Structures are given as structure tokens and as C-alpha cells.
Amino acid sequence: MNTVRAIYPGSFDPVTNGHLDLIARGSRIFDHLIVAILNNSEKQTPLFPVEERVEMITAATREFGNVSVGTFDGLLVEFARQQQAQALLRGIRAISDYEYEFQMALMNRRLAPQLETVFMMPAEKYSYVSSRLIREVFRLGGSVEGLVPPLVVERMRARNGFPGDS
Ligand code: PNS
């Protein structure tokens, strides 16, 4: 029987409840889902180092028996090939996401024609949640509770000196 391995890539800085909603949905339709954190982000100062992002996502996805967490550098399609994945999972929250996602999906298809991009929608209640807005709201003193896992809130509070929103 064919098993389908999928990659859910992103920066996850930090992981949000919207990401987790998508992971839950992906874990139900794929045999194995690998959450892949981009290691060489162009962002100069990430909020969390990649190791901490791995820790937080690992803790938040422990309940899923078929989800693992990894990091990658360079081309996503190359990581997918190494992982023997057949699909990429991406979330679309609103039409505004579509253009960027469409371009990435077609570029990835050109680079790896056998690798299929699958789009899923997170729950409506997370349709406005993004890592960028979470960082901004937190930096300006607003509450992000209920929008990110409790561990992320704790780690954000524990950080000394909040790096910029770059
Ligand atoms: O969290 P993001 O910014 O939505 O994630 C974007 C990500 C990591 C999926 C994308 O930037 C990516 O795949 N980067 C790896 C480099 C690559 O393969 N670029 C070509 C993609 S078309």
C-alpha cells in the first residue's frame, strides 16, 4: 500500500495556533507529516533561534503519532527529496495569501514535477493570525494568548530584550 509523506514548511517564528490547526488537519490525511523549519531565514534577527522553534513545535505536536519536526537549508524541494516526501502542505488563510503561494507552488513544481503542493484552510478563527502579527502585538505589549500555544507565550515572556520585528 502507498504511504504518503508530506512536508509542512515554514519559518514558524513563532508557531501559531493556526499552524497547529493545519498540522492537525494534515496529520489526518497524510500518513506522515514533517514540519520543516527553514534554517537560513533571510530575517536578520529571528525572534527564536531555530533550535528553540524545533523544541516548541515538538512539544506542541507530541499528541500526534505521525508528525515529526526537522530543519532545512537551501531548496525546499531538495529537502523533500531527501525525506522521500510526495507532497508539500501549505495553508491559505485568505485570498491575499494566494498569489505568493501560487508562485511558490508553480516554482516548486518546475523544480520537482512529482512533488505535489496541497493547500488546506485553517479554521476561520485563525484566518487573521500570522507569526509577523504575533511578534508585533507582543512587542507592543498586547496579549497573544489563545493565538499561540501556552509554551510560546511563556517563552516569549521569558525572553530578555525583544529583538526587532525584522
Ligand atoms: O513561513 P513562510 O515564510 O511562509 O515559509 C516560506 C518557505 C520557508 C516555505 C519558503 O520561503 C521556502 O520554501 N524557502 C526555502 C527556499 C526555497 O526552496 N525557495 C524556493 C521556493 S519557490
mmCIF file with all atom_site columns, C-alpha atoms and ligand atoms in Angstrom:
data_model
loop_
_atom_site.group_PDB
_atom_site.id
_atom_site.type_symbol
_atom_site.label_atom_id
_atom_site.label_alt_id
_atom_site.label_comp_id
_atom_site.label_asym_id
_atom_site.label_entity_id
_atom_site.label_seq_id
_atom_site.pdbx_PDB_ins_code
_atom_site.Cartn_x
_atom_site.Cartn_y
_atom_site.Cartn_z
_atom_site.occupancy
_atom_site.B_iso_or_equiv
_atom_site.pdbx_formal_charge
_atom_site.auth_seq_id
_atom_site.auth_comp_id
_atom_site.auth_asym_id
_atom_site.auth_atom_id
_atom_site.pdbx_PDB_model_num
ATOM   1   C CA  . MET A 1 1   ? 0.000   0.000  0.000   1.00 0.00 ? 1   MET A CA  1
ATOM   2   C CA  . ASN A 1 2   ? 1.232   3.506  -0.813  1.00 0.00 ? 2   ASN A CA  1
ATOM   3   C CA  . THR A 1 3   ? 2.049   5.718  2.120   1.00 0.00 ? 3   THR A CA  1
ATOM   4   C CA  . VAL A 1 4   ? 2.113   9.457  1.609   1.00 0.00 ? 4   VAL A CA  1
ATOM   5   C CA  . ARG A 1 5   ? 4.727   11.556 3.343   1.00 0.00 ? 5   ARG A CA  1
ATOM   6   C CA  . ALA A 1 6   ? 4.192   15.301 3.326   1.00 0.00 ? 6   ALA A CA  1
ATOM   7   C CA  . ILE A 1 7   ? 6.305   18.283 4.316   1.00 0.00 ? 7   ILE A CA  1
ATOM   8   C CA  . TYR A 1 8   ? 4.787   21.318 6.031   1.00 0.00 ? 8   TYR A CA  1
ATOM   9   C CA  . PRO A 1 9   ? 7.456   24.012 5.577   1.00 0.00 ? 9   PRO A CA  1
ATOM   10  C CA  . GLY A 1 10  ? 7.753   27.472 7.074   1.00 0.00 ? 10  GLY A CA  1
ATOM   11  C CA  . SER A 1 11  ? 9.623   29.835 9.344   1.00 0.00 ? 11  SER A CA  1
ATOM   12  C CA  . PHE A 1 12  ? 7.353   29.234 12.350  1.00 0.00 ? 12  PHE A CA  1
ATOM   13  C CA  . ASP A 1 13  ? 8.777   32.228 14.220  1.00 0.00 ? 13  ASP A CA  1
ATOM   14  C CA  . PRO A 1 14  ? 6.827   31.579 16.346  1.00 0.00 ? 14  PRO A CA  1
ATOM   15  C CA  . VAL A 1 15  ? 4.487   28.654 15.700  1.00 0.00 ? 15  VAL A CA  1
ATOM   16  C CA  . THR A 1 16  ? 0.856   29.797 15.997  1.00 0.00 ? 16  THR A CA  1
ATOM   17  C CA  . ASN A 1 17  ? -2.391  28.023 16.729  1.00 0.00 ? 17  ASN A CA  1
ATOM   18  C CA  . GLY A 1 18  ? -3.177  28.493 13.042  1.00 0.00 ? 18  GLY A CA  1
ATOM   19  C CA  . HIS A 1 19  ? -0.089  26.423 12.165  1.00 0.00 ? 19  HIS A CA  1
ATOM   20  C CA  . LEU A 1 20  ? -1.134  23.793 14.708  1.00 0.00 ? 20  LEU A CA  1
ATOM   21  C CA  . ASP A 1 21  ? -4.637  23.688 13.264  1.00 0.00 ? 21  ASP A CA  1
ATOM   22  C CA  . LEU A 1 22  ? -3.126  22.954 9.860   1.00 0.00 ? 22  LEU A CA  1
ATOM   23  C CA  . ILE A 1 23  ? -0.785  20.321 11.305  1.00 0.00 ? 23  ILE A CA  1
ATOM   24  C CA  . ALA A 1 24  ? -3.800  18.582 12.884  1.00 0.00 ? 24  ALA A CA  1
ATOM   25  C CA  . ARG A 1 25  ? -5.622  18.613 9.538   1.00 0.00 ? 25  ARG A CA  1
ATOM   26  C CA  . GLY A 1 26  ? -2.525  17.422 7.658   1.00 0.00 ? 26  GLY A CA  1
ATOM   27  C CA  . SER A 1 27  ? -1.871  14.625 10.134  1.00 0.00 ? 27  SER A CA  1
ATOM   28  C CA  . ARG A 1 28  ? -5.350  13.266 9.408   1.00 0.00 ? 28  ARG A CA  1
ATOM   29  C CA  . ILE A 1 29  ? -4.886  12.964 5.663   1.00 0.00 ? 29  ILE A CA  1
ATOM   30  C CA  . PHE A 1 30  ? -1.183  12.140 5.303   1.00 0.00 ? 30  PHE A CA  1
ATOM   31  C CA  . ASP A 1 31  ? 0.490   9.039  6.658   1.00 0.00 ? 31  ASP A CA  1
ATOM   32  C CA  . HIS A 1 32  ? 3.404   11.076 7.914   1.00 0.00 ? 32  HIS A CA  1
ATOM   33  C CA  . LEU A 1 33  ? 3.814   14.832 8.197   1.00 0.00 ? 33  LEU A CA  1
ATOM   34  C CA  . ILE A 1 34  ? 7.197   16.501 8.626   1.00 0.00 ? 34  ILE A CA  1
ATOM   35  C CA  . VAL A 1 35  ? 7.125   20.058 9.927   1.00 0.00 ? 35  VAL A CA  1
ATOM   36  C CA  . ALA A 1 36  ? 10.170  21.627 8.258   1.00 0.00 ? 36  ALA A CA  1
ATOM   37  C CA  . ILE A 1 37  ? 11.595  24.822 9.724   1.00 0.00 ? 37  ILE A CA  1
ATOM   38  C CA  . LEU A 1 38  ? 13.645  26.995 7.402   1.00 0.00 ? 38  LEU A CA  1
ATOM   39  C CA  . ASN A 1 39  ? 17.064  27.404 8.972   1.00 0.00 ? 39  ASN A CA  1
ATOM   40  C CA  . ASN A 1 40  ? 18.574  30.146 6.849   1.00 0.00 ? 40  ASN A CA  1
ATOM   41  C CA  . SER A 1 41  ? 15.795  32.660 7.029   1.00 0.00 ? 41  SER A CA  1
ATOM   42  C CA  . GLU A 1 42  ? 16.555  35.990 5.389   1.00 0.00 ? 42  GLU A CA  1
ATOM   43  C CA  . LYS A 1 43  ? 15.262  37.631 8.539   1.00 0.00 ? 43  LYS A CA  1
ATOM   44  C CA  . GLN A 1 44  ? 18.267  39.122 10.256  1.00 0.00 ? 44  GLN A CA  1
ATOM   45  C CA  . THR A 1 45  ? 17.037  38.723 13.800  1.00 0.00 ? 45  THR A CA  1
ATOM   46  C CA  . PRO A 1 46  ? 14.527  35.953 14.300  1.00 0.00 ? 46  PRO A CA  1
ATOM   47  C CA  . LEU A 1 47  ? 12.501  36.068 17.483  1.00 0.00 ? 47  LEU A CA  1
ATOM   48  C CA  . PHE A 1 48  ? 13.501  32.496 18.376  1.00 0.00 ? 48  PHE A CA  1
ATOM   49  C CA  . PRO A 1 49  ? 16.601  30.583 17.287  1.00 0.00 ? 49  PRO A CA  1
ATOM   50  C CA  . VAL A 1 50  ? 15.736  27.619 15.141  1.00 0.00 ? 50  VAL A CA  1
ATOM   51  C CA  . GLU A 1 51  ? 16.599  25.116 17.920  1.00 0.00 ? 51  GLU A CA  1
ATOM   52  C CA  . GLU A 1 52  ? 14.011  26.711 20.188  1.00 0.00 ? 52  GLU A CA  1
ATOM   53  C CA  . ARG A 1 53  ? 11.425  26.655 17.408  1.00 0.00 ? 53  ARG A CA  1
ATOM   54  C CA  . VAL A 1 54  ? 12.084  22.920 16.997  1.00 0.00 ? 54  VAL A CA  1
ATOM   55  C CA  . GLU A 1 55  ? 11.590  22.402 20.754  1.00 0.00 ? 55  GLU A CA  1
ATOM   56  C CA  . MET A 1 56  ? 8.332   24.338 20.854  1.00 0.00 ? 56  MET A CA  1
ATOM   57  C CA  . ILE A 1 57  ? 6.826   22.654 17.788  1.00 0.00 ? 57  ILE A CA  1
ATOM   58  C CA  . THR A 1 58  ? 7.936   19.240 19.025  1.00 0.00 ? 58  THR A CA  1
ATOM   59  C CA  . ALA A 1 59  ? 6.199   19.868 22.356  1.00 0.00 ? 59  ALA A CA  1
ATOM   60  C CA  . ALA A 1 60  ? 3.064   21.227 20.696  1.00 0.00 ? 60  ALA A CA  1
ATOM   61  C CA  . THR A 1 61  ? 2.750   18.285 18.281  1.00 0.00 ? 61  THR A CA  1
ATOM   62  C CA  . ARG A 1 62  ? 3.583   15.482 20.727  1.00 0.00 ? 62  ARG A CA  1
ATOM   63  C CA  . GLU A 1 63  ? -0.030  14.304 20.698  1.00 0.00 ? 63  GLU A CA  1
ATOM   64  C CA  . PHE A 1 64  ? 0.208   13.392 17.003  1.00 0.00 ? 64  PHE A CA  1
ATOM   65  C CA  . GLY A 1 65  ? 1.763   9.995  16.409  1.00 0.00 ? 65  GLY A CA  1
ATOM   66  C CA  . ASN A 1 66  ? 2.647   10.705 12.778  1.00 0.00 ? 66  ASN A CA  1
ATOM   67  C CA  . VAL A 1 67  ? 4.184   14.197 12.956  1.00 0.00 ? 67  VAL A CA  1
ATOM   68  C CA  . SER A 1 68  ? 7.914   14.878 13.159  1.00 0.00 ? 68  SER A CA  1
ATOM   69  C CA  . VAL A 1 69  ? 9.895   18.116 13.158  1.00 0.00 ? 69  VAL A CA  1
ATOM   70  C CA  . GLY A 1 70  ? 13.032  18.940 11.194  1.00 0.00 ? 70  GLY A CA  1
ATOM   71  C CA  . THR A 1 71  ? 15.021  21.864 9.835   1.00 0.00 ? 71  THR A CA  1
ATOM   72  C CA  . PHE A 1 72  ? 16.289  22.561 6.371   1.00 0.00 ? 72  PHE A CA  1
ATOM   73  C CA  . ASP A 1 73  ? 18.609  24.898 4.494   1.00 0.00 ? 73  ASP A CA  1
ATOM   74  C CA  . GLY A 1 74  ? 18.541  25.661 0.816   1.00 0.00 ? 74  GLY A CA  1
ATOM   75  C CA  . LEU A 1 75  ? 15.881  24.460 -1.545  1.00 0.00 ? 75  LEU A CA  1
ATOM   76  C CA  . LEU A 1 76  ? 12.721  23.019 -0.096  1.00 0.00 ? 76  LEU A CA  1
ATOM   77  C CA  . VAL A 1 77  ? 12.375  20.558 -2.983  1.00 0.00 ? 77  VAL A CA  1
ATOM   78  C CA  . GLU A 1 78  ? 15.809  19.151 -2.143  1.00 0.00 ? 78  GLU A CA  1
ATOM   79  C CA  . PHE A 1 79  ? 14.780  18.585 1.477   1.00 0.00 ? 79  PHE A CA  1
ATOM   80  C CA  . ALA A 1 80  ? 11.564  16.935 0.243   1.00 0.00 ? 80  ALA A CA  1
ATOM   81  C CA  . ARG A 1 81  ? 13.610  14.623 -1.981  1.00 0.00 ? 81  ARG A CA  1
ATOM   82  C CA  . GLN A 1 82  ? 15.881  13.652 0.927   1.00 0.00 ? 82  GLN A CA  1
ATOM   83  C CA  . GLN A 1 83  ? 12.827  12.936 3.070   1.00 0.00 ? 83  GLN A CA  1
ATOM   84  C CA  . GLN A 1 84  ? 11.176  10.934 0.271   1.00 0.00 ? 84  GLN A CA  1
ATOM   85  C CA  . ALA A 1 85  ? 8.109   13.128 0.549   1.00 0.00 ? 85  ALA A CA  1
ATOM   86  C CA  . GLN A 1 86  ? 5.461   13.160 -2.158  1.00 0.00 ? 86  GLN A CA  1
ATOM   87  C CA  . ALA A 1 87  ? 3.635   16.317 -1.065  1.00 0.00 ? 87  ALA A CA  1
ATOM   88  C CA  . LEU A 1 88  ? 4.097   19.802 0.337   1.00 0.00 ? 88  LEU A CA  1
ATOM   89  C CA  . LEU A 1 89  ? 1.406   21.182 2.615   1.00 0.00 ? 89  LEU A CA  1
ATOM   90  C CA  . ARG A 1 90  ? 0.694   24.916 2.757   1.00 0.00 ? 90  ARG A CA  1
ATOM   91  C CA  . GLY A 1 91  ? -2.061  26.879 4.427   1.00 0.00 ? 91  GLY A CA  1
ATOM   92  C CA  . ILE A 1 92  ? -4.172  29.505 2.694   1.00 0.00 ? 92  ILE A CA  1
ATOM   93  C CA  . ARG A 1 93  ? -5.871  31.873 5.108   1.00 0.00 ? 93  ARG A CA  1
ATOM   94  C CA  . ALA A 1 94  ? -7.254  34.408 2.675   1.00 0.00 ? 94  ALA A CA  1
ATOM   95  C CA  . ILE A 1 95  ? -7.148  35.374 -0.989  1.00 0.00 ? 95  ILE A CA  1
ATOM   96  C CA  . SER A 1 96  ? -4.200  37.629 -0.168  1.00 0.00 ? 96  SER A CA  1
ATOM   97  C CA  . ASP A 1 97  ? -2.088  34.519 0.526   1.00 0.00 ? 97  ASP A CA  1
ATOM   98  C CA  . TYR A 1 98  ? -2.928  33.030 -2.811  1.00 0.00 ? 98  TYR A CA  1
ATOM   99  C CA  . GLU A 1 99  ? -0.630  34.897 -5.176  1.00 0.00 ? 99  GLU A CA  1
ATOM   100 C CA  . TYR A 1 100 ? 2.555   34.173 -3.235  1.00 0.00 ? 100 TYR A CA  1
ATOM   101 C CA  . GLU A 1 101 ? 1.523   30.567 -2.622  1.00 0.00 ? 101 GLU A CA  1
ATOM   102 C CA  . PHE A 1 102 ? 0.623   30.068 -6.274  1.00 0.00 ? 102 PHE A CA  1
ATOM   103 C CA  . GLN A 1 103 ? 4.044   31.327 -7.384  1.00 0.00 ? 103 GLN A CA  1
ATOM   104 C CA  . MET A 1 104 ? 5.853   29.112 -4.895  1.00 0.00 ? 104 MET A CA  1
ATOM   105 C CA  . ALA A 1 105 ? 3.805   26.063 -5.807  1.00 0.00 ? 105 ALA A CA  1
ATOM   106 C CA  . LEU A 1 106 ? 4.487   26.502 -9.517  1.00 0.00 ? 106 LEU A CA  1
ATOM   107 C CA  . MET A 1 107 ? 8.190   27.163 -8.979  1.00 0.00 ? 107 MET A CA  1
ATOM   108 C CA  . ASN A 1 108 ? 8.433   24.079 -6.785  1.00 0.00 ? 108 ASN A CA  1
ATOM   109 C CA  . ARG A 1 109 ? 6.557   22.090 -9.431  1.00 0.00 ? 109 ARG A CA  1
ATOM   110 C CA  . ARG A 1 110 ? 9.038   23.228 -12.056 1.00 0.00 ? 110 ARG A CA  1
ATOM   111 C CA  . LEU A 1 111 ? 11.926  22.163 -9.819  1.00 0.00 ? 111 LEU A CA  1
ATOM   112 C CA  . ALA A 1 112 ? 10.320  18.863 -8.764  1.00 0.00 ? 112 ALA A CA  1
ATOM   113 C CA  . PRO A 1 113 ? 7.409   17.861 -11.039 1.00 0.00 ? 113 PRO A CA  1
ATOM   114 C CA  . GLN A 1 114 ? 6.468   14.799 -8.979  1.00 0.00 ? 114 GLN A CA  1
ATOM   115 C CA  . LEU A 1 115 ? 6.097   16.747 -5.741  1.00 0.00 ? 115 LEU A CA  1
ATOM   116 C CA  . GLU A 1 116 ? 2.512   17.925 -5.283  1.00 0.00 ? 116 GLU A CA  1
ATOM   117 C CA  . THR A 1 117 ? 1.603   21.047 -3.305  1.00 0.00 ? 117 THR A CA  1
ATOM   118 C CA  . VAL A 1 118 ? -1.593  20.610 -1.294  1.00 0.00 ? 118 VAL A CA  1
ATOM   119 C CA  . PHE A 1 119 ? -3.384  23.640 0.151   1.00 0.00 ? 119 PHE A CA  1
ATOM   120 C CA  . MET A 1 120 ? -5.580  23.488 3.211   1.00 0.00 ? 120 MET A CA  1
ATOM   121 C CA  . MET A 1 121 ? -7.508  26.183 5.060   1.00 0.00 ? 121 MET A CA  1
ATOM   122 C CA  . PRO A 1 122 ? -7.051  26.653 8.777   1.00 0.00 ? 122 PRO A CA  1
ATOM   123 C CA  . ALA A 1 123 ? -10.115 27.222 10.975  1.00 0.00 ? 123 ALA A CA  1
ATOM   124 C CA  . GLU A 1 124 ? -11.710 30.624 10.306  1.00 0.00 ? 124 GLU A CA  1
ATOM   125 C CA  . LYS A 1 125 ? -10.908 31.752 13.838  1.00 0.00 ? 125 LYS A CA  1
ATOM   126 C CA  . TYR A 1 126 ? -7.221  31.743 12.867  1.00 0.00 ? 126 TYR A CA  1
ATOM   127 C CA  . SER A 1 127 ? -7.640  33.371 9.462   1.00 0.00 ? 127 SER A CA  1
ATOM   128 C CA  . TYR A 1 128 ? -6.047  36.631 10.619  1.00 0.00 ? 128 TYR A CA  1
ATOM   129 C CA  . VAL A 1 129 ? -3.240  35.082 12.664  1.00 0.00 ? 129 VAL A CA  1
ATOM   130 C CA  . SER A 1 130 ? 0.316   35.314 11.353  1.00 0.00 ? 130 SER A CA  1
ATOM   131 C CA  . SER A 1 131 ? 3.701   34.974 13.048  1.00 0.00 ? 131 SER A CA  1
ATOM   132 C CA  . ARG A 1 132 ? 4.540   38.524 11.968  1.00 0.00 ? 132 ARG A CA  1
ATOM   133 C CA  . LEU A 1 133 ? 1.469   39.981 13.695  1.00 0.00 ? 133 LEU A CA  1
ATOM   134 C CA  . ILE A 1 134 ? 2.070   37.848 16.790  1.00 0.00 ? 134 ILE A CA  1
ATOM   135 C CA  . ARG A 1 135 ? 5.594   39.284 17.092  1.00 0.00 ? 135 ARG A CA  1
ATOM   136 C CA  . GLU A 1 136 ? 4.338   42.814 16.568  1.00 0.00 ? 136 GLU A CA  1
ATOM   137 C CA  . VAL A 1 137 ? 1.437   42.628 19.022  1.00 0.00 ? 137 VAL A CA  1
ATOM   138 C CA  . PHE A 1 138 ? 3.631   41.042 21.675  1.00 0.00 ? 138 PHE A CA  1
ATOM   139 C CA  . ARG A 1 139 ? 6.406   43.587 21.155  1.00 0.00 ? 139 ARG A CA  1
ATOM   140 C CA  . LEU A 1 140 ? 3.919   46.399 21.655  1.00 0.00 ? 140 LEU A CA  1
ATOM   141 C CA  . GLY A 1 141 ? 2.551   44.874 24.845  1.00 0.00 ? 141 GLY A CA  1
ATOM   142 C CA  . GLY A 1 142 ? -0.653  43.254 23.552  1.00 0.00 ? 142 GLY A CA  1
ATOM   143 C CA  . SER A 1 143 ? -1.914  39.823 24.532  1.00 0.00 ? 143 SER A CA  1
ATOM   144 C CA  . VAL A 1 144 ? -1.318  36.918 22.163  1.00 0.00 ? 144 VAL A CA  1
ATOM   145 C CA  . GLU A 1 145 ? -2.887  34.326 24.453  1.00 0.00 ? 145 GLU A CA  1
ATOM   146 C CA  . GLY A 1 146 ? -5.157  31.911 22.626  1.00 0.00 ? 146 GLY A CA  1
ATOM   147 C CA  . LEU A 1 147 ? -3.374  32.612 19.348  1.00 0.00 ? 147 LEU A CA  1
ATOM   148 C CA  . VAL A 1 148 ? -0.177  30.683 20.082  1.00 0.00 ? 148 VAL A CA  1
ATOM   149 C CA  . PRO A 1 149 ? 0.426   27.620 22.292  1.00 0.00 ? 149 PRO A CA  1
ATOM   150 C CA  . PRO A 1 150 ? 0.885   28.430 26.031  1.00 0.00 ? 150 PRO A CA  1
ATOM   151 C CA  . LEU A 1 151 ? 4.548   27.351 25.843  1.00 0.00 ? 151 LEU A CA  1
ATOM   152 C CA  . VAL A 1 152 ? 5.191   30.010 23.207  1.00 0.00 ? 152 VAL A CA  1
ATOM   153 C CA  . VAL A 1 153 ? 3.608   32.697 25.420  1.00 0.00 ? 153 VAL A CA  1
ATOM   154 C CA  . GLU A 1 154 ? 5.843   31.541 28.284  1.00 0.00 ? 154 GLU A CA  1
ATOM   155 C CA  . ARG A 1 155 ? 8.974   31.589 26.144  1.00 0.00 ? 155 ARG A CA  1
ATOM   156 C CA  . MET A 1 156 ? 8.134   34.990 24.725  1.00 0.00 ? 156 MET A CA  1
ATOM   157 C CA  . ARG A 1 157 ? 7.674   36.394 28.207  1.00 0.00 ? 157 ARG A CA  1
ATOM   158 C CA  . ALA A 1 158 ? 10.894  34.780 29.373  1.00 0.00 ? 158 ALA A CA  1
ATOM   159 C CA  . ARG A 1 159 ? 12.973  36.397 26.683  1.00 0.00 ? 159 ARG A CA  1
ATOM   160 C CA  . ASN A 1 160 ? 15.115  39.276 27.784  1.00 0.00 ? 160 ASN A CA  1
ATOM   161 C CA  . GLY A 1 161 ? 15.085  42.115 25.343  1.00 0.00 ? 161 GLY A CA  1
ATOM   162 C CA  . PHE A 1 162 ? 12.765  41.575 22.483  1.00 0.00 ? 162 PHE A CA  1
ATOM   163 C CA  . PRO A 1 163 ? 14.543  41.564 19.132  1.00 0.00 ? 163 PRO A CA  1
ATOM   164 C CA  . GLY A 1 164 ? 13.147  43.764 16.418  1.00 0.00 ? 164 GLY A CA  1
ATOM   165 C CA  . ASP A 1 165 ? 10.302  42.872 14.142  1.00 0.00 ? 165 ASP A CA  1
ATOM   166 C CA  . SER A 1 166 ? 12.549  42.438 11.140  1.00 0.00 ? 166 SER A CA  1
HETATM 167 O O1  . PNS B 2 .   ? 6.865   30.836 6.872   1.00 0.00 ? 1   PNS B O1  1
HETATM 168 P P1  . PNS B 2 .   ? 6.924   31.191 5.418   1.00 0.00 ? 1   PNS B P1  1
HETATM 169 O O2  . PNS B 2 .   ? 7.679   32.463 5.186   1.00 0.00 ? 1   PNS B O2  1
HETATM 170 O O3  . PNS B 2 .   ? 5.577   31.256 4.819   1.00 0.00 ? 1   PNS B O3  1
HETATM 171 O O4  . PNS B 2 .   ? 7.716   29.997 4.688   1.00 0.00 ? 1   PNS B O4  1
HETATM 172 C C1  . PNS B 2 .   ? 8.260   30.177 3.411   1.00 0.00 ? 1   PNS B C1  1
HETATM 173 C C2  . PNS B 2 .   ? 9.081   28.941 2.989   1.00 0.00 ? 1   PNS B C2  1
HETATM 174 C C3  . PNS B 2 .   ? 10.059  28.530 4.068   1.00 0.00 ? 1   PNS B C3  1
HETATM 175 C C4  . PNS B 2 .   ? 8.137   27.789 2.723   1.00 0.00 ? 1   PNS B C4  1
HETATM 176 C C5  . PNS B 2 .   ? 9.823   29.308 1.677   1.00 0.00 ? 1   PNS B C5  1
HETATM 177 O O5  . PNS B 2 .   ? 10.494  30.511 1.857   1.00 0.00 ? 1   PNS B O5  1
HETATM 178 C C6  . PNS B 2 .   ? 10.808  28.240 1.237   1.00 0.00 ? 1   PNS B C6  1
HETATM 179 O O6  . PNS B 2 .   ? 10.437  27.184 0.808   1.00 0.00 ? 1   PNS B O6  1
HETATM 180 N N1  . PNS B 2 .   ? 12.125  28.544 1.343   1.00 0.00 ? 1   PNS B N1  1
HETATM 181 C C7  . PNS B 2 .   ? 13.179  27.619 1.012   1.00 0.00 ? 1   PNS B C7  1
HETATM 182 C C8  . PNS B 2 .   ? 13.953  28.052 -0.226  1.00 0.00 ? 1   PNS B C8  1
HETATM 183 C C9  . PNS B 2 .   ? 13.256  27.613 -1.472  1.00 0.00 ? 1   PNS B C9  1
HETATM 184 O O7  . PNS B 2 .   ? 13.079  26.444 -1.749  1.00 0.00 ? 1   PNS B O7  1
HETATM 185 N N2  . PNS B 2 .   ? 12.833  28.611 -2.286  1.00 0.00 ? 1   PNS B N2  1
HETATM 186 C C10 . PNS B 2 .   ? 12.087  28.406 -3.498  1.00 0.00 ? 1   PNS B C10 1
HETATM 187 C C11 . PNS B 2 .   ? 10.606  28.247 -3.160  1.00 0.00 ? 1   PNS B C11 1
HETATM 188 S S1  . PNS B 2 .   ? 9.659   28.506 -4.561  1.00 0.00 ? 1   PNS B S1  1
#
